[in-house]
Short mmCIF file of C-alpha atoms in Angstrom, two decimals:
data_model
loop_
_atom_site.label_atom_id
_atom_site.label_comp_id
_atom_site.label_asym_id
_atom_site.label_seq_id
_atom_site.Cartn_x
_atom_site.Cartn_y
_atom_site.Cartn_z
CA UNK G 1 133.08 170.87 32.90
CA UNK G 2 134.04 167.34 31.41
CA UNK G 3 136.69 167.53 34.06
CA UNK G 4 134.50 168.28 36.58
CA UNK G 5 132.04 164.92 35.29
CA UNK G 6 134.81 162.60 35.23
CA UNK G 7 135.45 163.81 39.12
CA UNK G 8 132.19 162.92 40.18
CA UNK G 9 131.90 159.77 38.14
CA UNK G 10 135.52 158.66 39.93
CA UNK G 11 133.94 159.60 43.12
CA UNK G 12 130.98 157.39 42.85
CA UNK G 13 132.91 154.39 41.52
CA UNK G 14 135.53 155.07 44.47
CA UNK G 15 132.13 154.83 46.78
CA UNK G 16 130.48 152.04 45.44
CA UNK G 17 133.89 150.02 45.72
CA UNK G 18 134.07 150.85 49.08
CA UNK G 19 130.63 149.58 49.99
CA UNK G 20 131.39 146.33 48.11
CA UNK G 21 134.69 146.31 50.03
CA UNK G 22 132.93 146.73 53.15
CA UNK G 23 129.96 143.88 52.57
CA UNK G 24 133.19 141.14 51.54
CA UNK G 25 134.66 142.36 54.94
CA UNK G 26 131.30 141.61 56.70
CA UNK G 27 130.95 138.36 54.96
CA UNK G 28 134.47 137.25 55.97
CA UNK G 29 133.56 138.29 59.57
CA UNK G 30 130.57 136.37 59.68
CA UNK G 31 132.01 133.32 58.03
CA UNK G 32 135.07 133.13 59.58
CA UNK G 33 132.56 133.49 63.35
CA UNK G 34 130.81 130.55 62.00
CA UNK G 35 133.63 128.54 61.39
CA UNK G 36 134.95 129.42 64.87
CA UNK G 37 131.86 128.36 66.25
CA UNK G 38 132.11 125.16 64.55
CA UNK G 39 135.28 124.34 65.31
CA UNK G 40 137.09 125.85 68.19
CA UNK G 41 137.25 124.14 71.66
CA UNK G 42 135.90 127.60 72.77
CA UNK G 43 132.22 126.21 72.66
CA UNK G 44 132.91 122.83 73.06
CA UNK G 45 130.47 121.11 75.47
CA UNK G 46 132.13 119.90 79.37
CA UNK G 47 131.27 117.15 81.48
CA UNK G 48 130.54 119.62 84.86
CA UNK G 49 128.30 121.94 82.66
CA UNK G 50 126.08 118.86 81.75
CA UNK G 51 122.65 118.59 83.85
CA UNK G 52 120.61 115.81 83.85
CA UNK G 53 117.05 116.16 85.88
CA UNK G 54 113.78 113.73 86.17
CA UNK G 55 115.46 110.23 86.09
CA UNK G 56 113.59 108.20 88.60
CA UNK G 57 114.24 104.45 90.04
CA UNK G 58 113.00 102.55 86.74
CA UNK G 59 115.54 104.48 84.52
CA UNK G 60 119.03 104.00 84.49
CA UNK G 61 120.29 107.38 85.03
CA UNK G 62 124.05 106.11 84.36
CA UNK G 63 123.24 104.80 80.94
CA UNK G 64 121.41 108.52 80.31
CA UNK G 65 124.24 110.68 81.09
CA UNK G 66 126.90 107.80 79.37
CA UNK G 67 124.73 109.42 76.21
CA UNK G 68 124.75 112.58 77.08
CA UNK G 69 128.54 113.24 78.08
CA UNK G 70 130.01 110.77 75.36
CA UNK G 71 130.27 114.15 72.75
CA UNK G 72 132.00 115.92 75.59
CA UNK G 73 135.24 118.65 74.00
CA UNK G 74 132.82 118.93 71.03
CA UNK G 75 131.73 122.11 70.20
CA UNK G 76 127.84 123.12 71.32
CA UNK G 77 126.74 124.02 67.68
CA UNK G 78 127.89 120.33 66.07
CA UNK G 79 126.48 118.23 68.53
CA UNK G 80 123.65 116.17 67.25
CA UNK G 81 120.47 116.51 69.77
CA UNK G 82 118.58 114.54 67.87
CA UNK G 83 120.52 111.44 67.85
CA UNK G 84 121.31 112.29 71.33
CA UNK G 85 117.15 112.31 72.02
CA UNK G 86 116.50 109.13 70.07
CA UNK G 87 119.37 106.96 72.25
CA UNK G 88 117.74 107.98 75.36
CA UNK G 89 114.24 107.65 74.04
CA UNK G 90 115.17 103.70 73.56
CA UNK G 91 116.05 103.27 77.25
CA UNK G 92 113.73 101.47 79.36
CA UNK G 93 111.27 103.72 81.54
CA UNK G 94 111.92 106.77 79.35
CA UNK G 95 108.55 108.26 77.67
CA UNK G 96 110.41 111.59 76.93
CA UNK G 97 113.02 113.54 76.97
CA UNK G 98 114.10 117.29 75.93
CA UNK G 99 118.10 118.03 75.15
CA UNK G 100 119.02 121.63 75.10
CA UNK G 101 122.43 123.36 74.58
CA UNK G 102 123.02 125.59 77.55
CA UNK G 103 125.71 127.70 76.41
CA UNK G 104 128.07 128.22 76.25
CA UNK G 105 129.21 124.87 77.48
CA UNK G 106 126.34 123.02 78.74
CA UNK G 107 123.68 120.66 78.00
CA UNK G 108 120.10 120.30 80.24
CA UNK G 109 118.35 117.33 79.82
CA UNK G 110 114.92 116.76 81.05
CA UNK G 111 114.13 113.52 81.08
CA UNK G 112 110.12 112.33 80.98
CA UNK G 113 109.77 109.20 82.96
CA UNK G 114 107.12 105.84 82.60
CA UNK G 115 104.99 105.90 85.72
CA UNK G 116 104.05 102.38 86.85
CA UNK G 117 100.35 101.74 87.35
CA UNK G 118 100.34 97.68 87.47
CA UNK G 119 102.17 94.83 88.39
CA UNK G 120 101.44 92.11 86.01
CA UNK G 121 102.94 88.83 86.63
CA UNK G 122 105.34 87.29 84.20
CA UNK G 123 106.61 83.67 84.76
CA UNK G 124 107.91 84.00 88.26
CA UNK G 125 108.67 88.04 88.45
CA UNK G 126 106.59 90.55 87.99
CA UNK G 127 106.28 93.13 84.96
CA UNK G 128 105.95 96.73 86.02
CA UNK G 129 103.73 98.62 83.43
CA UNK G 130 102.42 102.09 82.22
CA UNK G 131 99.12 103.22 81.85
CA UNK G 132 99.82 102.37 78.13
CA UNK G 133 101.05 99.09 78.62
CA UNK G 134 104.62 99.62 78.09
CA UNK G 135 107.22 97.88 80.21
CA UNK G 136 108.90 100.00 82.77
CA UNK G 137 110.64 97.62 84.68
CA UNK G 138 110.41 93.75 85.78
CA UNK G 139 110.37 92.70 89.25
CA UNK G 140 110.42 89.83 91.91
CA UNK G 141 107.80 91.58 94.31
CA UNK G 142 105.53 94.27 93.46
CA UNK G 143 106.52 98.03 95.12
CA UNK G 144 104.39 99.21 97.91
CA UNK G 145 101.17 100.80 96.48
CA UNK G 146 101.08 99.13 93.11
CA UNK G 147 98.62 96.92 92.70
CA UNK G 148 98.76 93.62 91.02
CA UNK G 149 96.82 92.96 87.65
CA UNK G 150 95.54 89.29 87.09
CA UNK G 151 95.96 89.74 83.29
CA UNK G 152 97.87 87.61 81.32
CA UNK G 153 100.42 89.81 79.24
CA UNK G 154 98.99 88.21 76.16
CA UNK G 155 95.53 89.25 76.38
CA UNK G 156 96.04 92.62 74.81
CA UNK G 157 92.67 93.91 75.40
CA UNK G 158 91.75 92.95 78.78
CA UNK G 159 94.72 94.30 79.69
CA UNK G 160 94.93 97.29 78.06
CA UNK G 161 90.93 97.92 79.76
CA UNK G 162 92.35 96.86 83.19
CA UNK G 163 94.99 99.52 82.91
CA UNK G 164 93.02 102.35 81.53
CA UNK G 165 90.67 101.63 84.38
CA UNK G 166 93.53 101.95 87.01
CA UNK G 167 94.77 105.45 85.02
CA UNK G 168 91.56 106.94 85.29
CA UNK G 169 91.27 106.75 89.35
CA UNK G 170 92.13 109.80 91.26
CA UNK G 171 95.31 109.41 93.49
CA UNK G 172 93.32 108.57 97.04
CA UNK G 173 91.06 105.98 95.45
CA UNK G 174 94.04 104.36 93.23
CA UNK G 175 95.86 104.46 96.38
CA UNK G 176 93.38 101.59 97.81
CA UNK G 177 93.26 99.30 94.95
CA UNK G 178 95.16 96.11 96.18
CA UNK G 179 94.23 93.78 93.01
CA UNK G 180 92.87 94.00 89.46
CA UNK G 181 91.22 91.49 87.50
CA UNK G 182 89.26 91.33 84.26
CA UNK G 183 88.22 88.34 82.68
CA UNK G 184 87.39 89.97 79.48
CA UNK G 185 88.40 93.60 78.00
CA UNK G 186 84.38 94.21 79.26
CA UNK G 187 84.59 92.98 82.86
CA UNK G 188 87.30 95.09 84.94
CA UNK G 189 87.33 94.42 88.49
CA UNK G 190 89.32 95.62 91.33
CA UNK G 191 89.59 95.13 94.80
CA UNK G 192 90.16 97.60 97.36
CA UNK G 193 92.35 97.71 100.65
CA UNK G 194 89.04 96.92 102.65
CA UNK G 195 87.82 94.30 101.04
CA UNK G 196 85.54 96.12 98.49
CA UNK G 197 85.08 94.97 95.38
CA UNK G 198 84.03 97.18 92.13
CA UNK G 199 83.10 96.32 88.85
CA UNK G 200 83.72 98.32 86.33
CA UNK G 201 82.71 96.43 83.47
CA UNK G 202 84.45 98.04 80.30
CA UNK G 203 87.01 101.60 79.79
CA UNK G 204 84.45 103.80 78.70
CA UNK G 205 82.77 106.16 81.02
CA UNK G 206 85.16 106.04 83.09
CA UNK G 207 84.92 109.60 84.25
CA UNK G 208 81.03 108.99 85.42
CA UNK G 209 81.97 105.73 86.95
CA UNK G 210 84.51 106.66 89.35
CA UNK G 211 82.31 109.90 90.81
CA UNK G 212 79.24 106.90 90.88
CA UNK G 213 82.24 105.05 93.01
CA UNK G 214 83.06 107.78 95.01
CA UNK G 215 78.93 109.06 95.85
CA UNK G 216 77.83 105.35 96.52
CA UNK G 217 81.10 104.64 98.94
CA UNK G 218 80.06 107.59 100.85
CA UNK G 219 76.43 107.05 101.34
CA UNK G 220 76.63 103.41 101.69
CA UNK G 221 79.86 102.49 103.56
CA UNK G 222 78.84 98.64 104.14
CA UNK G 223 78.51 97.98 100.81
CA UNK G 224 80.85 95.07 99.92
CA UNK G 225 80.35 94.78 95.98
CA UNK G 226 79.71 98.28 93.84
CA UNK G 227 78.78 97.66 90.28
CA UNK G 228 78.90 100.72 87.78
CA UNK G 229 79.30 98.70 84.70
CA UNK G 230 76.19 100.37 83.80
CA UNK G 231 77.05 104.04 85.52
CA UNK G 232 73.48 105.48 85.08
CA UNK G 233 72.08 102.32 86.80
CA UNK G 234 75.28 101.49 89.30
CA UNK G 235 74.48 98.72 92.46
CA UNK G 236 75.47 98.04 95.81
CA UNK G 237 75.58 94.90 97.51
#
């Protein structure tokens, strides 16, 4: 009977070592994958696998993928996105941009550009900015379609009303605006490609103001001056 006890008992220790034995094994495994990963040229990142999409005129798309490539033979799970994401963030005419590993030797980067609304002149060129007033680029002549802003760059707040204006017009009305002005954060004007002037006023309503635009340019198409600075009370001259 004892014999029989110490049998069993041997058994169970001989099982339980066996299960240990089998969980270090694992462990190893998984480690030693890891390390692998980490370190062998078998997921290491290469220049033809790297995709770069969304880089426009105003961005320097050889600068971008200088950035992107320079970790190239480095392994996929030790590159540093983040870094990677900030560097491009601080190039001019980038507002975003998304870095993902595209194994298992890739990279796709989407990059978010600034979209020009203004031209705002700036000593003899002329400053090319966002809807947020962020530089996206400085040239000598303004690009076909985007209208010039009579702002100086140093009156933040008339500038910053100007621009909202011109952010908040649908694409076939923005289309016609040749030139911008505002005096005062409070008294936005723009003129269109006919001759039209419209005054705005301020930024706010600008939703109601632009469908008062759009109803009083279609039932009154002589009208030379439209004023929806007050939208609920807009006139037509």
């Amino acid at each position: 009977m004892a014999d029989r006890l110490a049998e069993r008992t041997a058994m169970r220790r001989h099982r339980a070592w066996r299960r240990v034995l089998a969980w270090v094994v694992a462990l190893v495994l998984v480690v030693g994958a890891a390390v692998a990963a980490l370190w062998s040229p078998v997921l290491a990142l290469e220049k033809a696998e790297v995709t770069v999409s969304g880089v426009d005129e105003y961005i320097d798309g050889a600068a971008v993928r200088e950035i992107v490539e320079a970790p190239v033979g480095t392994p996929l799970p030790r590159l540093d996105t983040v870094a990677m994401r900030e560097e491009v963030l601080g190039l001019r005419g980038v507002k975003d941009v998304r870095i993902a590993r595209a194994w298992p030797h890739g990279l796709a980067v989407e990059v978010a550009p600034r979209v020009p609304v203004a031209a705002v002149p700036d000593g003899d060129e002329l400053a090319l900015l966002d809807s947020s007033g962020v530089r996206v680029a400085t040239r000598e002549a303004a690009p076909k379609g985007l209208p010039q802003v009579d702002v100086p760059l140093d009156d933040a707040l008339a500038l910053q009303a100007a621009l909202h204006v011109l952010a908040a017009l649908p694409a076939r009305l923005a289309g016609q605006v040749e030139h911008v002005s505002a005096d005062t954060q409070d008294a936005v004007e723009t003129v269109l490609d006919d001759g039209t002037t419209v005054r705005w006023g301020g930024s706010s309503d600008l939703p109601l103001k632009v469908e008062a635009v759009r109803t009083l340019r279609s039932l009154d198409e002589g009208a030379r001056t439209i004023d929806v600075s007050s939208p609920e009370l807009p006139v037509t001259r």
